[in-house]
Amino acid sequence: MRIIKNMVIIIAIIIAIPLIGALFTTKDVSVVREITISRPHQEVYDYTKYLKNQDNYSKWALMDPDMQKEYRGTDGEVGFVASWKSENPDVGAGEQEILSIQEGERIDYALRFFEPFESNDKAFMEFESTNENTTLVRWGYNGHMAYPMNAMLWVMNMESMVGDDFQTGLENLKNILEYN
């Protein structure tokens, strides 16, 4: 009986440690990557403002060429929604909506993931002219992981996971705009 009692205590401690730790762990995640593209600001902005064009450079869109895609609204305008559904668990299902546009400067998006997990987060792209033929593009993500799921941040390097994918997408975008 004493062995069972000790096992219950040990199991309770094992469960309690991450739950207590999660109370003191951040719940917010922010990742930003940037790249300089040797093209005029307006040209870069005009291409990226269309959400459908992310199919050509976003790492996630390129992971499954057979994913189902649906669109609602007018691309390049607030309220446009691009949704996807993939059998690939790394892609899953979700949708992205243009929330706001600061013409030529910034586009804000809502990211709603449905599979393999549910999440509502935000993303953005910013554009800055560094000279008449060069544009700095920033791609960012702001997420929130509620308690106790935020304990997963101990083992998930979101900066690397999301950031590396953004960097791949930005490099793809650079190649499209500079060499095509």
Tab-separated table of C-alpha atoms in Angstrom:
chain	number	residue	atom	x	y	z
A	1	MET	CA	0.000	0.000	0.000
A	2	ARG	CA	2.849	2.345	0.829
A	3	ILE	CA	4.355	1.740	-2.641
A	4	ILE	CA	1.069	2.772	-4.297
A	5	LYS	CA	0.887	5.891	-2.129
A	6	ASN	CA	4.471	6.839	-3.068
A	7	MET	CA	3.739	6.229	-6.766
A	8	VAL	CA	0.661	8.463	-6.595
A	9	ILE	CA	2.741	11.202	-4.947
A	10	ILE	CA	5.471	10.873	-7.574
A	11	ILE	CA	2.920	10.990	-10.413
A	12	ALA	CA	1.247	14.029	-8.835
A	13	ILE	CA	4.611	15.803	-8.612
A	14	ILE	CA	5.446	14.931	-12.220
A	15	ILE	CA	2.118	16.412	-13.329
A	16	ALA	CA	2.359	19.434	-11.021
A	17	ILE	CA	5.834	20.592	-12.071
A	18	PRO	CA	4.913	21.549	-15.667
A	19	LEU	CA	1.586	23.000	-14.548
A	20	ILE	CA	3.274	25.184	-11.954
A	21	GLY	CA	6.085	26.076	-14.348
A	22	ALA	CA	3.565	27.101	-17.008
A	23	LEU	CA	2.181	29.692	-14.596
A	24	PHE	CA	5.523	31.492	-14.832
A	25	THR	CA	6.142	30.938	-18.550
A	26	THR	CA	5.302	33.504	-21.178
A	27	LYS	CA	2.149	32.909	-23.168
A	28	ASP	CA	3.026	35.238	-26.032
A	29	VAL	CA	5.314	34.489	-28.947
A	30	SER	CA	6.688	37.010	-31.419
A	31	VAL	CA	8.853	36.167	-34.417
A	32	VAL	CA	10.085	38.543	-37.127
A	33	ARG	CA	12.364	37.939	-40.093
A	34	GLU	CA	13.454	40.383	-42.776
A	35	ILE	CA	15.148	40.469	-46.135
A	36	THR	CA	16.322	43.128	-48.557
A	37	ILE	CA	14.982	42.795	-52.085
A	38	SER	CA	16.635	44.606	-54.976
A	39	ARG	CA	13.399	45.884	-56.495
A	40	PRO	CA	11.523	49.183	-56.094
A	41	HIS	CA	9.278	49.459	-53.050
A	42	GLN	CA	6.027	49.769	-54.995
A	43	GLU	CA	6.777	46.701	-57.102
A	44	VAL	CA	7.496	44.575	-54.009
A	45	TYR	CA	4.407	45.853	-52.216
A	46	ASP	CA	2.151	45.386	-55.253
A	47	TYR	CA	3.166	41.729	-55.510
A	48	THR	CA	2.926	40.819	-51.819
A	49	LYS	CA	-0.344	42.615	-51.092
A	50	TYR	CA	-2.159	39.805	-52.925
A	51	LEU	CA	-2.577	36.929	-50.515
A	52	LYS	CA	-2.859	34.430	-53.374
A	53	ASN	CA	0.750	35.234	-54.282
A	54	GLN	CA	1.872	33.653	-51.002
A	55	ASP	CA	1.158	30.351	-52.775
A	56	ASN	CA	4.306	31.109	-54.802
A	57	TYR	CA	6.701	31.846	-51.938
A	58	SER	CA	5.352	30.745	-48.549
A	59	LYS	CA	7.059	27.577	-47.329
A	60	TRP	CA	3.762	26.264	-45.942
A	61	ALA	CA	1.896	26.756	-49.220
A	62	LEU	CA	4.674	25.002	-51.128
A	63	MET	CA	4.715	21.965	-48.785
A	64	ASP	CA	1.617	20.446	-50.384
A	65	PRO	CA	0.873	21.332	-54.006
A	66	ASP	CA	-2.304	19.210	-53.779
A	67	MET	CA	-3.891	21.044	-50.843
A	68	GLN	CA	-7.446	22.283	-51.293
A	69	LYS	CA	-7.677	26.078	-51.445
A	70	GLU	CA	-10.662	28.383	-51.321
A	71	TYR	CA	-10.867	32.151	-51.493
A	72	ARG	CA	-13.510	34.645	-50.355
A	73	GLY	CA	-13.609	38.332	-51.136
A	74	THR	CA	-11.357	40.506	-53.258
A	75	ASP	CA	-7.661	39.688	-53.003
A	76	GLY	CA	-5.491	42.574	-51.871
A	77	GLU	CA	-8.337	44.154	-49.878
A	78	VAL	CA	-9.365	44.038	-46.221
A	79	GLY	CA	-11.631	41.059	-45.580
A	80	PHE	CA	-10.117	38.752	-48.205
A	81	VAL	CA	-9.806	35.190	-46.842
A	82	ALA	CA	-7.609	32.403	-48.189
A	83	SER	CA	-8.350	28.992	-46.676
A	84	TRP	CA	-6.540	25.699	-47.063
A	85	LYS	CA	-6.956	22.045	-46.179
A	86	SER	CA	-4.171	19.504	-46.523
A	87	GLU	CA	-3.697	15.845	-45.720
A	88	ASN	CA	-0.111	16.742	-44.765
A	89	PRO	CA	-0.150	17.135	-40.937
A	90	ASP	CA	2.586	19.788	-41.166
A	91	VAL	CA	0.202	21.956	-43.216
A	92	GLY	CA	-3.186	21.027	-41.727
A	93	ALA	CA	-6.209	23.242	-42.247
A	94	GLY	CA	-6.879	26.889	-41.603
A	95	GLU	CA	-7.406	30.294	-43.086
A	96	GLN	CA	-5.703	33.643	-43.373
A	97	GLU	CA	-7.601	36.929	-43.572
A	98	ILE	CA	-6.401	40.420	-44.442
A	99	LEU	CA	-7.331	42.486	-41.380
A	100	SER	CA	-5.870	45.872	-42.239
A	101	ILE	CA	-3.758	47.583	-44.861
A	102	GLN	CA	-1.563	50.626	-44.465
A	103	GLU	CA	-1.009	51.238	-48.156
A	104	GLY	CA	2.595	50.581	-49.136
A	105	GLU	CA	3.717	50.100	-45.517
A	106	ARG	CA	2.069	47.203	-43.718
A	107	ILE	CA	-0.520	44.437	-44.070
A	108	ASP	CA	-1.966	42.706	-40.998
A	109	TYR	CA	-3.427	39.200	-41.126
A	110	ALA	CA	-5.487	36.938	-38.908
A	111	LEU	CA	-4.252	33.343	-38.889
A	112	ARG	CA	-6.844	30.798	-37.870
A	113	PHE	CA	-5.636	27.212	-37.619
A	114	PHE	CA	-8.181	24.397	-37.360
A	115	GLU	CA	-6.015	21.266	-37.784
A	116	PRO	CA	-3.817	19.719	-36.435
A	117	PHE	CA	-4.545	22.171	-33.570
A	118	GLU	CA	-6.776	25.188	-33.072
A	119	SER	CA	-5.239	28.611	-32.777
A	120	ASN	CA	-6.026	32.247	-33.568
A	121	ASP	CA	-2.951	34.354	-34.118
A	122	LYS	CA	-1.773	37.416	-36.021
A	123	ALA	CA	0.835	37.970	-38.712
A	124	PHE	CA	2.046	40.951	-40.695
A	125	MET	CA	4.247	42.064	-43.543
A	126	GLU	CA	5.996	45.438	-43.519
A	127	PHE	CA	7.676	47.238	-46.404
A	128	GLU	CA	10.341	49.912	-46.207
A	129	SER	CA	12.132	51.587	-49.083
A	130	THR	CA	15.859	51.735	-48.375
A	131	ASN	CA	16.567	53.489	-51.678
A	132	GLU	CA	14.749	53.813	-55.004
A	133	ASN	CA	15.592	50.240	-56.075
A	134	THR	CA	15.778	48.369	-52.766
A	135	THR	CA	13.038	47.330	-50.360
A	136	LEU	CA	13.282	45.883	-46.867
A	137	VAL	CA	10.496	43.358	-46.191
A	138	ARG	CA	9.642	42.150	-42.683
A	139	TRP	CA	7.413	39.136	-42.083
A	140	GLY	CA	6.212	38.706	-38.535
A	141	TYR	CA	4.041	36.552	-36.336
A	142	ASN	CA	2.437	37.226	-32.970
A	143	GLY	CA	0.945	34.204	-31.270
A	144	HIS	CA	-0.561	33.320	-27.932
A	145	MET	CA	-0.466	29.963	-26.196
A	146	ALA	CA	-2.930	29.753	-23.323
A	147	TYR	CA	-2.138	28.059	-20.025
A	148	PRO	CA	-1.210	25.192	-19.692
A	149	MET	CA	-0.286	24.722	-23.374
A	150	ASN	CA	2.336	27.456	-22.993
A	151	ALA	CA	4.476	24.861	-21.175
A	152	MET	CA	5.172	23.462	-24.652
A	153	LEU	CA	7.299	26.562	-25.286
A	154	TRP	CA	9.968	24.895	-23.095
A	155	VAL	CA	10.539	22.295	-25.807
A	156	MET	CA	9.376	24.152	-28.929
A	157	ASN	CA	11.729	26.780	-30.298
A	158	MET	CA	9.125	28.969	-32.011
A	159	GLU	CA	11.782	31.525	-32.942
A	160	SER	CA	13.529	28.870	-34.981
A	161	MET	CA	10.492	26.895	-36.178
A	162	VAL	CA	8.440	29.827	-37.445
A	163	GLY	CA	11.394	32.102	-38.117
A	164	ASP	CA	13.188	29.624	-40.354
A	165	ASP	CA	9.994	29.108	-42.370
A	166	PHE	CA	9.545	32.883	-42.712
A	167	GLN	CA	13.157	33.199	-43.844
A	168	THR	CA	12.634	30.492	-46.479
A	169	GLY	CA	9.502	32.305	-47.680
A	170	LEU	CA	11.305	35.642	-47.829
A	171	GLU	CA	14.174	34.108	-49.797
A	172	ASN	CA	11.623	32.582	-52.203
A	173	LEU	CA	9.970	36.006	-52.538
A	174	LYS	CA	13.344	37.626	-53.236
A	175	ASN	CA	14.096	35.052	-55.949
A	176	ILE	CA	10.706	35.585	-57.583
A	177	LEU	CA	10.990	39.369	-57.629
A	178	GLU	CA	14.670	39.683	-58.487
A	179	TYR	CA	15.099	36.885	-61.018
A	180	ASN	CA	11.746	36.405	-62.757
